[in-house]
Short mmCIF file of C-alpha atoms in Angstrom, two decimals:
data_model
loop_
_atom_site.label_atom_id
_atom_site.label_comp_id
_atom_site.label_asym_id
_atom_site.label_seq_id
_atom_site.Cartn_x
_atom_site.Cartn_y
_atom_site.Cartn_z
CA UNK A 1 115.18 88.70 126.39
CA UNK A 2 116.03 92.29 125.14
CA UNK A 3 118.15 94.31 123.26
CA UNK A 4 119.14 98.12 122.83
CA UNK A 5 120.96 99.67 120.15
CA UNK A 6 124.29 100.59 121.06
CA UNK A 7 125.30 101.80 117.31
CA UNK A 8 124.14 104.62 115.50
CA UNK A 9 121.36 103.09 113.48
CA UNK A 10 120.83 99.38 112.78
CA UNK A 11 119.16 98.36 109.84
CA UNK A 12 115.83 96.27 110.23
CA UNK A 13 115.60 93.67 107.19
CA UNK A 14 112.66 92.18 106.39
CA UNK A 15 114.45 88.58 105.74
CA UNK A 16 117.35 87.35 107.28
CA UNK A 17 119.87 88.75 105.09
CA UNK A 18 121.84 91.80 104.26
CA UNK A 19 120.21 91.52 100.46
CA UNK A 20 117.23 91.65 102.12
CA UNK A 21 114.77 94.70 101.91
CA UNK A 22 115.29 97.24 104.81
CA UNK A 23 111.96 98.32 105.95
CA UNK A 24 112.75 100.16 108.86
CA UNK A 25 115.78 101.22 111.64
CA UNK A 26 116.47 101.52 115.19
CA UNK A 27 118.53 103.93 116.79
CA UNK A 28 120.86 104.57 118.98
CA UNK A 29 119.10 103.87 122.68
CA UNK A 30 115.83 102.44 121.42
CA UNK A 31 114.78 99.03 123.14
CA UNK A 32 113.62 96.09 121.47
CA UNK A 33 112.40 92.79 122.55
CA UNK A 34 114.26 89.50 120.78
CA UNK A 35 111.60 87.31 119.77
CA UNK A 36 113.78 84.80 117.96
CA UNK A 37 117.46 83.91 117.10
CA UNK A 38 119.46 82.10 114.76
CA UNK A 39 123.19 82.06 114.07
CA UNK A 40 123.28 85.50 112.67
CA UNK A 41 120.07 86.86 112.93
CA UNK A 42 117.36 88.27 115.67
CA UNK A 43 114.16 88.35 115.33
CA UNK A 44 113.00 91.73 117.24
CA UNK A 45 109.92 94.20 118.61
CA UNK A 46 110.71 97.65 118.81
CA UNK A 47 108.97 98.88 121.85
CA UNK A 48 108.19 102.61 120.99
CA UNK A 49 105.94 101.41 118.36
CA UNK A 50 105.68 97.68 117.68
CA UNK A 51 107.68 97.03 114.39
CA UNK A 52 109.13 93.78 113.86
CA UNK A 53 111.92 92.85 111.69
CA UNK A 54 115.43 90.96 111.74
CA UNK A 55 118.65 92.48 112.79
CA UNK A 56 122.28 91.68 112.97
CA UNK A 57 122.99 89.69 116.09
CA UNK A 58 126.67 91.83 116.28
CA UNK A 59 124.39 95.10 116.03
CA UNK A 60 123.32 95.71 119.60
CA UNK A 61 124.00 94.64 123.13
CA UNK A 62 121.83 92.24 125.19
CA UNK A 63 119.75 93.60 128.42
CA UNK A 64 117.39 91.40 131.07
CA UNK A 65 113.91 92.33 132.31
CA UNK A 66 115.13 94.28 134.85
CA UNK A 67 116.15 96.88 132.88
CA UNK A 68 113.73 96.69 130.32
CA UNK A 69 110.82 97.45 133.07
CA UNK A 70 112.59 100.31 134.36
CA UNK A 71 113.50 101.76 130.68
CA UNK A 72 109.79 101.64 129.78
CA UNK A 73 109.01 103.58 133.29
CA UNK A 74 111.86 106.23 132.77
CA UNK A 75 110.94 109.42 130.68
CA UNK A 76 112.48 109.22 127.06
CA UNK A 77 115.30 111.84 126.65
CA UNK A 78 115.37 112.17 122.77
CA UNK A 79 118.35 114.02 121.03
CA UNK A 80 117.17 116.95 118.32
CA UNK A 81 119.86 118.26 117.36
CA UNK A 82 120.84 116.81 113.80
CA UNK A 83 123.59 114.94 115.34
CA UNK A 84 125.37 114.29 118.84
CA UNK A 85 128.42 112.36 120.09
CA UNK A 86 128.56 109.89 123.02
CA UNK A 87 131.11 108.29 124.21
CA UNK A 88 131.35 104.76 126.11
CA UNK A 89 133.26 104.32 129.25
CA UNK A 90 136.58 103.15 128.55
CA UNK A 91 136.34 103.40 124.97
CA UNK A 92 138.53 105.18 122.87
CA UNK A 93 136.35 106.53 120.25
CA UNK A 94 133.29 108.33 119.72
CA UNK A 95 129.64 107.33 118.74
CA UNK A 96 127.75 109.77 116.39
CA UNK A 97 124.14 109.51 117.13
CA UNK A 98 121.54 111.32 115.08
CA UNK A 99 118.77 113.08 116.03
CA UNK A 100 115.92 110.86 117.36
CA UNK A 101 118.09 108.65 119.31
CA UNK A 102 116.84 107.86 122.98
CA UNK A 103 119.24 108.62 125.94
CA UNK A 104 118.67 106.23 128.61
CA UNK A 105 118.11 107.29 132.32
CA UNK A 106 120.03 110.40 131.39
CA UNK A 107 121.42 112.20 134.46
CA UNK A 108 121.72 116.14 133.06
CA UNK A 109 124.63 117.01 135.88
CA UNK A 110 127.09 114.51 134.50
CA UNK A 111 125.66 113.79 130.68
CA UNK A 112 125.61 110.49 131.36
CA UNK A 113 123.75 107.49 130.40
CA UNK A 114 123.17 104.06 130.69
CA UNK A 115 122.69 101.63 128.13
CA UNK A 116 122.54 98.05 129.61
CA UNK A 117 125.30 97.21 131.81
CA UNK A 118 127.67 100.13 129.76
CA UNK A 119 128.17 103.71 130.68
CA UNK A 120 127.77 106.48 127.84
CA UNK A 121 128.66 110.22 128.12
CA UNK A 122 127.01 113.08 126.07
CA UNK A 123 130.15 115.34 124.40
CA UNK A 124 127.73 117.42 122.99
CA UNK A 125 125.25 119.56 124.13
CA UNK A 126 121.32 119.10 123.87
CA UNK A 127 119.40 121.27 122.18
CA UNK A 128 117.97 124.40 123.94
CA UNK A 129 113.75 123.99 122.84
CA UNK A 130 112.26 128.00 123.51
CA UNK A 131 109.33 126.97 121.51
CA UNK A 132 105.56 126.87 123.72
CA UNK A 133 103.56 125.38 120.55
CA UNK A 134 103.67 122.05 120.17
CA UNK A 135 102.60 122.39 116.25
CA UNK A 136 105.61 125.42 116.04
CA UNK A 137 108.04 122.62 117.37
CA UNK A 138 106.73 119.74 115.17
CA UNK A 139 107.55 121.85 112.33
CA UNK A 140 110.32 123.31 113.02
CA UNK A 141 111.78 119.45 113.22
CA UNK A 142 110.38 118.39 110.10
CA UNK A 143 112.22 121.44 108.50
CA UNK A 144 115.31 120.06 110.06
CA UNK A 145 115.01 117.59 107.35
CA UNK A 146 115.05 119.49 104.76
CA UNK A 147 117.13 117.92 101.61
CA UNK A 148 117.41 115.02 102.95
CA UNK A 149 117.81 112.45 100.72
CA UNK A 150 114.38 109.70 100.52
CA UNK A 151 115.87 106.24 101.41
CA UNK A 152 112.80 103.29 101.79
CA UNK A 153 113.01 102.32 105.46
CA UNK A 154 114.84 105.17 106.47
CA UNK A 155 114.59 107.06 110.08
CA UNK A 156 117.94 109.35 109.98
CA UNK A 157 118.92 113.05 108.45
CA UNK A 158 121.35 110.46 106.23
CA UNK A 159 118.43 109.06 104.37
CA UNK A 160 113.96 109.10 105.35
CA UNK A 161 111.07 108.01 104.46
CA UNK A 162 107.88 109.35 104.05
CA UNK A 163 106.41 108.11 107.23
CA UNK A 164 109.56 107.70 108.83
CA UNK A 165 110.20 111.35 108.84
CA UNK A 166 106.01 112.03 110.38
CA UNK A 167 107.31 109.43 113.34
CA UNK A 168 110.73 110.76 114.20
CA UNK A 169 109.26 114.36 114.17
CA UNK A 170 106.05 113.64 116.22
CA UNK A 171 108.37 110.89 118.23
CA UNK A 172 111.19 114.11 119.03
CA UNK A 173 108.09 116.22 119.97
CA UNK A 174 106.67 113.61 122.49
CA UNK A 175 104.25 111.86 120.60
CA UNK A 176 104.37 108.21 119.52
CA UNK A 177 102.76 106.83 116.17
CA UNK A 178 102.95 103.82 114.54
CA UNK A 179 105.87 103.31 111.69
CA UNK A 180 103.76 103.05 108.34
CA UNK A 181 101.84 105.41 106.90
CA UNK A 182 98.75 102.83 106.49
CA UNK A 183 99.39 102.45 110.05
CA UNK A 184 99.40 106.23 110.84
CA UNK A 185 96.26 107.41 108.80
CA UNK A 186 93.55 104.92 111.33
CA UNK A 187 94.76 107.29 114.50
CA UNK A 188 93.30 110.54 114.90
CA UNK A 189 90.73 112.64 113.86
CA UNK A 190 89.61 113.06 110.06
CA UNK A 191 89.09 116.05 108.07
CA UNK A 192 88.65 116.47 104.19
CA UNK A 193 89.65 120.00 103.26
CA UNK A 194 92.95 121.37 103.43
CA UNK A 195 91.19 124.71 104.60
CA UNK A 196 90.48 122.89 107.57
CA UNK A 197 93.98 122.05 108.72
CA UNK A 198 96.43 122.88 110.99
CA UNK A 199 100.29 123.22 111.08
CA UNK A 200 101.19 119.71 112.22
CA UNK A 201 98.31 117.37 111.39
CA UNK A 202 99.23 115.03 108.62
CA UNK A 203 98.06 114.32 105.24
CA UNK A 204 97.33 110.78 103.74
CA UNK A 205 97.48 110.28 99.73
CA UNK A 206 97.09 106.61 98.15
CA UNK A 207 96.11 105.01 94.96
CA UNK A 208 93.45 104.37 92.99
CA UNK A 209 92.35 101.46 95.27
CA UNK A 210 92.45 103.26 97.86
CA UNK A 211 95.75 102.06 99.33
CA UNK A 212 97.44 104.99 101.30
CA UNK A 213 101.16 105.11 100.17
CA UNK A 214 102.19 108.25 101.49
CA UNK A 215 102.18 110.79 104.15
CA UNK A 216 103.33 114.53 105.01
CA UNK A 217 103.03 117.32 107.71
CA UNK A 218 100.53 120.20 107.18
CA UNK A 219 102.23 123.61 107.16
CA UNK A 220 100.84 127.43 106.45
CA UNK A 221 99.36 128.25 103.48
CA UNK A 222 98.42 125.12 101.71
CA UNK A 223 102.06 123.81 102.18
CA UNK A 224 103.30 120.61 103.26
CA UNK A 225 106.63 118.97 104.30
CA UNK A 226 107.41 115.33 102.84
CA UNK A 227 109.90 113.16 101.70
CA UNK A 228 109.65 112.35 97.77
CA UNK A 229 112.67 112.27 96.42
CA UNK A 230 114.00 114.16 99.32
CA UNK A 231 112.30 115.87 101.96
CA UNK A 232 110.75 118.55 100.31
CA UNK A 233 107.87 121.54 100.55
CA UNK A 234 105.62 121.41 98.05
CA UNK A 235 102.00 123.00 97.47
CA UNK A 236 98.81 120.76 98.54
CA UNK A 237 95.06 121.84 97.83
CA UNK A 238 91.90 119.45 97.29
CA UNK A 239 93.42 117.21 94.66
CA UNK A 240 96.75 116.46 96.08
CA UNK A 241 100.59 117.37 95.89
CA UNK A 242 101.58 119.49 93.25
CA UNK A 243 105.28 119.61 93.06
CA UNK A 244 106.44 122.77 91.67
CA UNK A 245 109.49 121.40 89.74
CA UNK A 246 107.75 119.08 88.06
CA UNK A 247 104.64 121.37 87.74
CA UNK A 248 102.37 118.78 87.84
CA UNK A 249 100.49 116.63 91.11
CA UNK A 250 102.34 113.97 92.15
CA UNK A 251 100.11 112.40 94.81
CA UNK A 252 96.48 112.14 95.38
CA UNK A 253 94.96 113.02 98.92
CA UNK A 254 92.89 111.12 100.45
CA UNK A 255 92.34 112.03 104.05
CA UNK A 256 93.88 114.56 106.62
CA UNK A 257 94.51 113.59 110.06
CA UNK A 258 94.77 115.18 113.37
CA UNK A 259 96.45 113.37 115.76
CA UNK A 260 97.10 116.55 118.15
CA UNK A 261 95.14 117.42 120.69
CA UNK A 262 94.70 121.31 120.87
#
């Protein structure tokens, strides 16, 4: 059985209540298969990128195999503009979707798509891309994020975290990683100096036992974009983040990461 988020974002707990830790979200359009069910509760796999988690059994609408198979064949039509509005068929209000979200079999002449058995229309328009490099357009999303607020297990411009804003960005520009950051950091190709970098690739700080607990996206000039607090640009050299309202390093790196192939 299946499932595909028919609301904005739905909140993926990590037990199976609403006190319970959010550790990640779906959004609007993104499949999942149910793995279990109780009363309330599903148990679910996101497809995109294997995260598991419980969700609201009111928070999405049930699909069959059917569809499923011929989602996962169909080419993902992602929405980057910070937010859109859709509309159901015979509903009277509107859906706002945030950038991210996955149109389903969208048909461009009509702005329509289908999400299970329902009918959705695009009101708004998608956004125009006029950039050729892939690293320009990677960065130019992550600076879409700019002030947003950090919220753990966030995936949205309402709230992000650290590795959920290097996944939505690389996810918007085509490429799918994993969800975690300790997930992200064994992909790719390693490098050790910041000199060595390139706008895009992503940098990997963690603790003194070696845990990695946080990632951002490489920019010019020894800069990097990452959510800490908010999403923010702060300086990076050999040692780490040094965030220059605090004037002092924040985070320790540990290994830099292409994942781009150039």
């Amino acid at each position: 059985m299946f499932g595909i988020a028919d609301l904005s974002i739905v909140p993926i707990r990590r037990e199976q209540s609403e006190r319970s830790e959010m550790v990640s979200q779906i959004l609007f359009g993104e499949l999942f298969e149910i793995l279990e069910t109780t009363d309330k509760w599903a148990y679910i796999r996101l497809l995109h990128d294997r995260y598991e988690g419980w969700i609201d059994k009111k928070m999405y609408q049930e699909t069959d195999q059917e569809y499923a198979t011929k989602y996962q064949s169909d080419s993902p039509v992602l929405t980057t503009e910070v937010f859109n509005i859709v509309r159901k068929e015979g509903a009277y209000g509107n859906n706002l979707i945030v950038s991210g979200s996955v149109l389903p079999f969208f048909n461009a002449d009509t702005n329509t798509m289908q999400l299970g058995s329902e009918t959705y229309t695009l009101l708004t328009r998608l956004k125009d891309i006029g950039i050729d490099s892939l690293r320009d357009l990677i960065i130019e999303y992550a600076l879409m994020y700019h002030n947003t607020p950090y919220l753990w297990g966030g995936r949205t411009p309402y709230g992000i975290d650290c590795s959920g804003l290097s996944q939505i960005v690389y996810r918007m520009a085509g490429i799918d990683i994993p969800r975690d950051a300790s997930q992200q950091v064994l992909g790719g190709q390693n490098f050790s100096f910041v000199e060595e970098a390139l706008p895009g690739d992503l940098a990997f700080f963690g603790d003194d036992m070696g845990a990695i607990t946080h990632v951002g996206i490489l920019w010019k000039e020894n800069r990097i974009i990452h959510a800490s607090g908010r999403v923010r640009v702060d300086k990076i050299d050999h040692q780490g983040i040094f965030n220059e309202d605090l004037k002092r390093y924040t985070h320790n790196l540990k290994v830099i990461k292409r994942l781009i192939s150039d």
